Amino acid sequence: MAIALPTDDGTTERRITPELRSLQSRIRELAQRKNAVILAHIYQRLEVQEIADFIGDSLNLSREAQKTKADMIVFCGVHFMAETAKLLNPTRTVLLPDMKAGCGMADMITGDMARAFRAKHPGLPLVSYVNTYAEVKAESDICCTSTNAVRIVQSLPDREVLFAPDKFLGAYVQKHIPDKKLICWDGYCPTHFVIRPEMVLARKALSPTALVLAHPECSPEVLELADFVGSTQAMMEFAGHSENREFIILTEAGLLFRLKDLYPEKRFYSIAPCPHCPYMKFVELDKVLACLEGDLNPIEIPTDVMIRARSSIERMVEVV
Ligand code: 13P
Ligand code: SF4
């Protein structure tokens, strides 16, 4: 099938076939007819990003899902994101093109594990990263995304806070709020975990004037080498405003496509090998079309989980 690959020297090789173009037109036409909005995360395949009404990071996609008036949301992202859309706008049908689009980090904590974590530290609030399933959000006091994690933890009156599941995002937050003590779950994103400091140094040696932009899901040793740390959206904004012309991007490949599209006059490099999230790539155009045609894969959340998970995600949206 299709393919569009970012290469390690910063060029983006685009190969979108006529078959894909035809699928794209059929999807857009059907989405309009069914009053469906298509939301896509920045890590999606290029040809999927191209059919979206809105492309964003997890926080911005949540906001779009919450305010949409469309009858149906087709979520081109991973399962926890589609669940979050359903939590924020429960009267809408939310479809996920492939139910296998999970998340290696979200899989590292279940509702039972979150309950046990709380029981081990009685009285402490639990902040859960949005990259968790609804059953974990239901056990949490408040959620956060990579954009607002520091602000969310800061907003709590407690000095000690439980944070799950990303220990690297937790370490990043801890560094910014030394007056609090975060007790972190031992989870991480497998896609960002493979980024090693020596890969960054090797790429930097090829382009010494390039600025290093990193996602806070990278390890603390990698973040030490970054000139800027932020969510995918924040990295895009930084690259747009910066006077620098070259950037080394430490996150999933999808952001490279987006940056090349947005700022063709600038150069964006990956480390080698370029990190890919296999879960995000489960979403393909033929599956988007099939799910729109047959109303396939609606997100369903048991009512009791829905009520409790919704309050932790709504609390997050109130804070930021
Ligand atoms: P953001 O969209 O918040 O940057 O997070 C990236 C991510 O890991 C999505 O799975
Ligand atoms: Fe999950 Fe990591 Fe993929 Fe994001 S990039 S969906 S955190 S596995």
CSV table of C-alpha atoms and ligand atoms in Angstrom, one decimal:
chain,number,residue,atom,x,y,z
A,1,MET,CA,0.0,0.0,0.0
A,2,ALA,CA,0.8,3.6,0.4
A,3,ILE,CA,3.7,5.0,1.6
A,4,ALA,CA,5.3,8.2,2.8
A,5,LEU,CA,8.5,7.9,4.7
A,6,PRO,CA,10.7,10.5,6.4
A,7,THR,CA,14.3,9.9,5.6
A,8,ASP,CA,17.1,10.4,8.0
A,9,ASP,CA,18.6,13.3,6.1
A,10,GLY,CA,15.5,15.3,6.7
A,11,THR,CA,13.8,15.0,3.4
A,12,THR,CA,10.3,13.5,3.2
A,13,GLU,CA,9.7,10.9,0.6
A,14,ARG,CA,6.0,11.1,-0.4
A,15,ARG,CA,4.5,8.3,-2.4
A,16,ILE,CA,0.7,8.5,-2.3
A,17,THR,CA,-0.7,6.3,-4.9
A,18,PRO,CA,-3.8,7.0,-7.1
A,19,GLU,CA,-5.6,4.2,-5.2
A,20,LEU,CA,-5.1,6.1,-1.9
A,21,ARG,CA,-6.2,9.4,-3.5
A,22,SER,CA,-9.4,7.7,-4.5
A,23,LEU,CA,-9.9,6.3,-1.0
A,24,GLN,CA,-9.3,9.7,0.4
A,25,SER,CA,-12.1,11.2,-1.8
A,26,ARG,CA,-14.6,8.5,-0.9
A,27,ILE,CA,-13.9,9.0,2.8
A,28,ARG,CA,-14.3,12.8,2.6
A,29,GLU,CA,-17.5,12.4,0.6
A,30,LEU,CA,-19.0,9.8,3.1
A,31,ALA,CA,-17.9,11.8,6.1
A,32,GLN,CA,-19.8,14.8,4.8
A,33,ARG,CA,-22.9,12.8,4.0
A,34,LYS,CA,-22.9,11.2,7.5
A,35,ASN,CA,-22.0,14.4,9.4
A,36,ALA,CA,-18.9,12.8,10.8
A,37,VAL,CA,-15.8,14.7,11.9
A,38,ILE,CA,-12.4,13.1,11.3
A,39,LEU,CA,-9.8,13.8,14.0
A,40,ALA,CA,-6.2,12.6,13.5
A,41,HIS,CA,-3.2,12.6,15.8
A,42,ILE,CA,0.0,14.0,14.5
A,43,TYR,CA,1.6,10.5,14.6
A,44,GLN,CA,-0.8,9.2,12.0
A,45,ARG,CA,0.2,8.2,8.5
A,46,LEU,CA,0.5,11.1,6.2
A,47,GLU,CA,-2.3,10.0,3.9
A,48,VAL,CA,-4.6,9.7,7.0
A,49,GLN,CA,-3.6,13.1,8.3
A,50,GLU,CA,-4.6,14.5,4.9
A,51,ILE,CA,-8.2,13.4,5.3
A,52,ALA,CA,-8.7,14.9,8.8
A,53,ASP,CA,-10.8,17.9,9.6
A,54,PHE,CA,-8.5,18.5,12.5
A,55,ILE,CA,-4.9,17.3,13.2
A,56,GLY,CA,-3.5,17.8,16.7
A,57,ASP,CA,-1.8,16.5,19.8
A,58,SER,CA,-3.8,14.7,22.5
A,59,LEU,CA,-4.9,17.8,24.4
A,60,ASN,CA,-6.1,19.7,21.3
A,61,LEU,CA,-7.9,16.6,19.9
A,62,SER,CA,-9.7,16.2,23.2
A,63,ARG,CA,-10.9,19.8,23.0
A,64,GLU,CA,-12.1,19.3,19.4
A,65,ALA,CA,-13.9,16.1,20.4
A,66,GLN,CA,-15.6,17.9,23.3
A,67,LYS,CA,-16.9,20.8,21.3
A,68,THR,CA,-17.9,19.1,18.0
A,69,LYS,CA,-21.5,19.3,16.8
A,70,ALA,CA,-21.0,16.4,14.3
A,71,ASP,CA,-23.1,13.2,14.9
A,72,MET,CA,-20.0,11.0,14.7
A,73,ILE,CA,-16.3,11.2,15.5
A,74,VAL,CA,-14.0,9.0,13.5
A,75,PHE,CA,-10.8,9.0,15.6
A,76,CYS,CA,-7.7,8.4,13.7
A,77,GLY,CA,-5.4,7.7,16.6
A,78,VAL,CA,-5.2,5.1,19.4
A,79,HIS,CA,-7.8,3.5,21.6
A,80,PHE,CA,-7.2,5.7,24.7
A,81,MET,CA,-7.7,8.8,22.6
A,82,ALA,CA,-11.0,7.6,21.2
A,83,GLU,CA,-12.1,6.7,24.7
A,84,THR,CA,-11.2,10.2,25.9
A,85,ALA,CA,-13.3,11.6,23.0
A,86,LYS,CA,-16.2,9.5,24.1
A,87,LEU,CA,-15.8,10.5,27.8
A,88,LEU,CA,-15.9,14.2,26.8
A,89,ASN,CA,-18.8,13.9,24.3
A,90,PRO,CA,-20.7,10.8,25.3
A,91,THR,CA,-23.8,11.5,23.2
A,92,ARG,CA,-21.7,11.2,20.0
A,93,THR,CA,-20.8,7.9,18.3
A,94,VAL,CA,-17.0,7.6,18.4
A,95,LEU,CA,-15.5,5.1,15.9
A,96,LEU,CA,-11.9,3.8,16.0
A,97,PRO,CA,-10.8,2.5,12.5
A,98,ASP,CA,-8.9,-0.5,14.0
A,99,MET,CA,-9.4,-1.8,17.6
A,100,LYS,CA,-5.8,-3.1,17.6
A,101,ALA,CA,-4.6,0.5,17.7
A,102,GLY,CA,-3.8,0.3,21.4
A,103,CYS,CA,-0.8,1.8,23.3
A,104,GLY,CA,2.2,0.1,24.7
A,105,MET,CA,2.3,2.5,27.6
A,106,ALA,CA,-1.4,2.4,28.4
A,107,ASP,CA,-1.1,-1.4,28.6
A,108,MET,CA,1.4,-1.1,31.5
A,109,ILE,CA,-1.3,-0.3,34.1
A,110,THR,CA,-4.8,-1.7,34.6
A,111,GLY,CA,-7.6,-0.5,36.8
A,112,ASP,CA,-6.7,-3.1,39.5
A,113,MET,CA,-3.1,-2.0,39.4
A,114,ALA,CA,-4.1,1.7,39.8
A,115,ARG,CA,-6.3,0.7,42.8
A,116,ALA,CA,-3.4,-1.2,44.4
A,117,PHE,CA,-1.0,1.8,43.8
A,118,ARG,CA,-3.5,4.0,45.6
A,119,ALA,CA,-3.9,1.5,48.4
A,120,LYS,CA,-0.1,1.4,49.0
A,121,HIS,CA,-0.1,5.2,49.4
A,122,PRO,CA,-3.3,6.1,51.2
A,123,GLY,CA,-4.5,9.7,51.0
A,124,LEU,CA,-2.4,10.7,48.0
A,125,PRO,CA,-4.1,11.9,44.8
A,126,LEU,CA,-3.5,10.0,41.6
A,127,VAL,CA,-2.7,12.0,38.5
A,128,SER,CA,-3.0,9.8,35.4
A,129,TYR,CA,-1.5,10.6,32.0
A,130,VAL,CA,-4.2,10.7,29.4
A,131,ASN,CA,-2.4,7.7,27.8
A,132,THR,CA,-4.4,5.3,30.0
A,133,TYR,CA,-7.5,3.3,29.5
A,134,ALA,CA,-10.8,4.5,31.0
A,135,GLU,CA,-10.7,2.0,33.9
A,136,VAL,CA,-7.5,3.7,35.1
A,137,LYS,CA,-8.9,7.2,34.6
A,138,ALA,CA,-11.8,6.0,36.7
A,139,GLU,CA,-9.4,5.4,39.6
A,140,SER,CA,-7.7,8.8,39.2
A,141,ASP,CA,-8.3,12.2,40.7
A,142,ILE,CA,-7.3,14.1,37.6
A,143,CYS,CA,-5.8,13.4,34.2
A,144,CYS,CA,-3.1,15.3,32.3
A,145,THR,CA,-1.5,15.3,28.9
A,146,SER,CA,2.1,16.0,27.9
A,147,THR,CA,1.1,19.7,27.3
A,148,ASN,CA,-0.4,20.4,30.7
A,149,ALA,CA,1.3,17.8,33.1
A,150,VAL,CA,3.3,20.4,35.0
A,151,ARG,CA,0.3,22.7,35.4
A,152,ILE,CA,-2.0,19.9,36.5
A,153,VAL,CA,0.4,18.6,39.2
A,154,GLN,CA,1.1,22.2,40.3
A,155,SER,CA,-2.7,22.8,40.6
A,156,LEU,CA,-3.0,20.2,43.3
A,157,PRO,CA,-2.8,21.3,47.0
A,158,ASP,CA,-1.0,18.1,48.0
A,159,ARG,CA,2.8,18.0,48.4
A,160,GLU,CA,3.0,14.3,47.5
A,161,VAL,CA,1.3,13.1,44.3
A,162,LEU,CA,1.0,9.7,42.6
A,163,PHE,CA,1.7,9.8,38.9
A,164,ALA,CA,1.0,7.0,36.3
A,165,PRO,CA,1.9,5.4,34.1
A,166,ASP,CA,4.9,7.3,32.5
A,167,LYS,CA,7.9,7.5,34.8
A,168,PHE,CA,9.8,9.7,32.2
A,169,LEU,CA,7.0,12.3,32.0
A,170,GLY,CA,6.8,12.1,35.8
A,171,ALA,CA,10.6,12.8,36.1
A,172,TYR,CA,10.2,15.7,33.7
A,173,VAL,CA,7.3,17.1,35.9
A,174,GLN,CA,9.3,16.5,39.1
A,175,LYS,CA,12.2,18.5,37.7
A,176,HIS,CA,9.9,21.5,37.1
A,177,ILE,CA,8.2,21.2,40.5
A,178,PRO,CA,10.9,20.5,43.0
A,179,ASP,CA,8.7,21.5,45.9
A,180,LYS,CA,6.4,18.5,45.3
A,181,LYS,CA,7.3,14.8,45.5
A,182,LEU,CA,6.0,12.6,42.7
A,183,ILE,CA,5.7,8.9,43.2
A,184,CYS,CA,5.8,7.4,39.7
A,185,TRP,CA,4.4,4.2,38.3
A,186,ASP,CA,7.1,2.2,36.4
A,187,GLY,CA,5.7,2.7,32.9
A,188,TYR,CA,7.1,4.2,29.7
A,189,CYS,CA,6.4,4.6,26.0
A,190,PRO,CA,8.2,1.8,24.1
A,191,THR,CA,8.4,4.1,21.0
A,192,HIS,CA,10.3,6.9,22.9
A,193,PHE,CA,12.2,4.4,25.1
A,194,VAL,CA,14.4,3.3,22.2
A,195,ILE,CA,15.7,6.8,21.7
A,196,ARG,CA,19.2,6.7,23.2
A,197,PRO,CA,21.6,9.6,24.0
A,198,GLU,CA,24.3,8.3,21.7
A,199,MET,CA,21.8,8.4,18.7
A,200,VAL,CA,21.1,12.0,19.5
A,201,LEU,CA,24.8,12.8,19.7
A,202,ALA,CA,25.5,11.0,16.5
A,203,ARG,CA,22.9,13.1,14.6
A,204,LYS,CA,24.0,16.3,16.3
A,205,ALA,CA,27.6,15.6,15.1
A,206,LEU,CA,26.2,15.7,11.5
A,207,SER,CA,24.3,19.0,12.0
A,208,PRO,CA,25.9,20.9,14.9
A,209,THR,CA,23.7,24.0,14.5
A,210,ALA,CA,20.5,22.0,14.5
A,211,LEU,CA,18.3,22.5,17.6
A,212,VAL,CA,17.2,19.3,19.4
A,213,LEU,CA,13.4,19.2,20.1
A,214,ALA,CA,12.2,16.3,22.3
A,215,HIS,CA,9.0,14.9,23.6
A,216,PRO,CA,8.8,14.5,27.4
A,217,GLU,CA,8.1,10.7,27.0
A,218,CYS,CA,11.9,10.4,26.2
A,219,SER,CA,14.2,9.4,29.0
A,220,PRO,CA,15.8,12.0,31.3
A,221,GLU,CA,19.3,11.3,29.7
A,222,VAL,CA,17.8,12.1,26.3
A,223,LEU,CA,16.0,15.2,27.6
A,224,GLU,CA,19.3,16.5,29.0
A,225,LEU,CA,20.5,16.9,25.4
A,226,ALA,CA,17.4,18.8,24.2
A,227,ASP,CA,17.2,22.5,23.5
A,228,PHE,CA,13.4,22.3,23.8
A,229,VAL,CA,11.0,19.8,25.5
A,230,GLY,CA,7.3,19.8,24.7
A,231,SER,CA,4.3,18.0,23.4
A,232,THR,CA,4.0,17.3,19.7
A,233,GLN,CA,2.0,20.5,19.2
A,234,ALA,CA,4.5,22.5,21.3
A,235,MET,CA,7.4,21.2,19.2
A,236,MET,CA,5.6,22.3,16.1
A,237,GLU,CA,5.0,25.8,17.5
A,238,PHE,CA,8.6,26.1,18.6
A,239,ALA,CA,9.9,25.0,15.2
A,240,GLY,CA,7.6,27.6,13.5
A,241,HIS,CA,8.6,30.5,15.7
A,242,SER,CA,12.3,29.7,15.9
A,243,GLU,CA,14.8,31.6,13.7
A,244,ASN,CA,16.9,28.4,13.5
A,245,ARG,CA,16.6,26.6,10.2
A,246,GLU,CA,17.5,23.0,11.3
A,247,PHE,CA,16.0,20.8,13.9
A,248,ILE,CA,16.6,17.2,15.2
A,249,ILE,CA,13.2,15.8,16.2
A,250,LEU,CA,13.1,13.3,19.0
A,251,THR,CA,9.6,11.7,18.7
A,252,GLU,CA,7.5,9.6,16.4
A,253,ALA,CA,8.0,9.8,12.6
A,254,GLY,CA,4.5,11.4,12.1
A,255,LEU,CA,5.7,14.7,13.4
A,256,LEU,CA,8.4,14.9,10.8
A,257,PHE,CA,5.8,14.7,8.0
A,258,ARG,CA,3.8,17.5,9.6
A,259,LEU,CA,6.8,19.7,10.1
A,260,LYS,CA,8.0,19.3,6.5
A,261,ASP,CA,4.5,20.2,5.3
A,262,LEU,CA,4.2,23.2,7.5
A,263,TYR,CA,7.7,24.7,7.2
A,264,PRO,CA,9.1,23.6,3.8
A,265,GLU,CA,11.9,26.2,4.1
A,266,LYS,CA,13.3,24.5,7.2
A,267,ARG,CA,15.2,21.2,7.6
A,268,PHE,CA,14.0,18.5,10.0
A,269,TYR,CA,16.1,15.5,10.9
A,270,SER,CA,15.3,12.2,12.7
A,271,ILE,CA,17.7,10.1,14.6
A,272,ALA,CA,18.5,6.7,13.1
A,273,PRO,CA,16.5,4.6,13.1
A,274,CYS,CA,13.5,6.9,13.0
A,275,PRO,CA,11.0,6.0,15.8
A,276,HIS,CA,7.6,4.6,14.7
A,277,CYS,CA,4.6,3.9,16.9
A,278,PRO,CA,3.2,0.6,15.6
A,279,TYR,CA,-0.1,1.2,17.3
A,280,MET,CA,-0.7,4.6,15.5
A,281,LYS,CA,0.1,2.9,12.2
A,282,PHE,CA,-2.8,0.4,12.5
A,283,VAL,CA,-5.0,3.1,11.2
A,284,GLU,CA,-5.1,3.0,7.4
A,285,LEU,CA,-7.4,4.6,4.8
A,286,ASP,CA,-9.3,1.4,3.9
A,287,LYS,CA,-10.1,0.8,7.6
A,288,VAL,CA,-11.3,4.4,7.9
A,289,LEU,CA,-13.6,3.9,5.0
A,290,ALA,CA,-14.9,0.6,6.2
A,291,CYS,CA,-15.6,1.9,9.7
A,292,LEU,CA,-17.5,5.0,8.3
A,293,GLU,CA,-19.5,2.8,5.9
A,294,GLY,CA,-20.5,0.2,8.5
A,295,ASP,CA,-20.4,2.3,11.7
A,296,LEU,CA,-17.8,-0.2,12.9
A,297,ASN,CA,-15.9,-0.2,16.1
A,298,PRO,CA,-17.9,2.2,18.3
A,299,ILE,CA,-16.3,3.0,21.6
A,300,GLU,CA,-18.3,1.7,24.5
A,301,ILE,CA,-17.5,2.3,28.1
A,302,PRO,CA,-19.5,0.8,31.0
A,303,THR,CA,-21.6,3.4,32.8
A,304,ASP,CA,-20.0,3.2,36.2
A,305,VAL,CA,-16.5,3.6,34.6
A,306,MET,CA,-17.8,6.3,32.4
A,307,ILE,CA,-19.0,8.5,35.2
A,308,ARG,CA,-15.8,8.2,37.3
A,309,ALA,CA,-13.4,8.5,34.3
A,310,ARG,CA,-15.3,11.4,33.0
A,311,SER,CA,-14.8,13.4,36.1
A,312,SER,CA,-11.0,13.0,36.1
A,313,ILE,CA,-10.8,14.1,32.4
A,314,GLU,CA,-13.3,17.0,32.9
A,315,ARG,CA,-11.3,18.2,35.9
A,316,MET,CA,-8.2,18.3,33.6
A,317,VAL,CA,-10.1,20.4,31.0
A,318,GLU,CA,-11.3,22.8,33.7
A,319,VAL,CA,-7.7,23.4,34.9
A,320,VAL,CA,-6.3,24.2,31.4
B,1,13P,P1,1.0,14.4,22.7
B,1,13P,O1,0.0,14.2,21.6
B,1,13P,O2,0.3,14.9,24.0
B,1,13P,O3,2.2,15.1,22.3
B,1,13P,O4,1.4,12.9,23.1
B,1,13P,C1,2.0,12.0,22.3
B,1,13P,C2,1.6,10.6,22.5
B,1,13P,O5,2.3,9.8,23.1
B,1,13P,C3,0.4,10.2,21.9
B,1,13P,O6,0.4,8.9,22.1
B,2,SF4,FE1,1.4,4.9,23.2
B,2,SF4,FE2,3.9,5.6,22.8
B,2,SF4,FE3,2.4,5.0,20.7
B,2,SF4,FE4,2.0,7.3,22.1
B,2,SF4,S1,3.8,6.8,20.9
B,2,SF4,S2,0.5,5.8,21.4
B,2,SF4,S3,2.5,6.6,24.1
B,2,SF4,S4,3.1,3.6,22.3
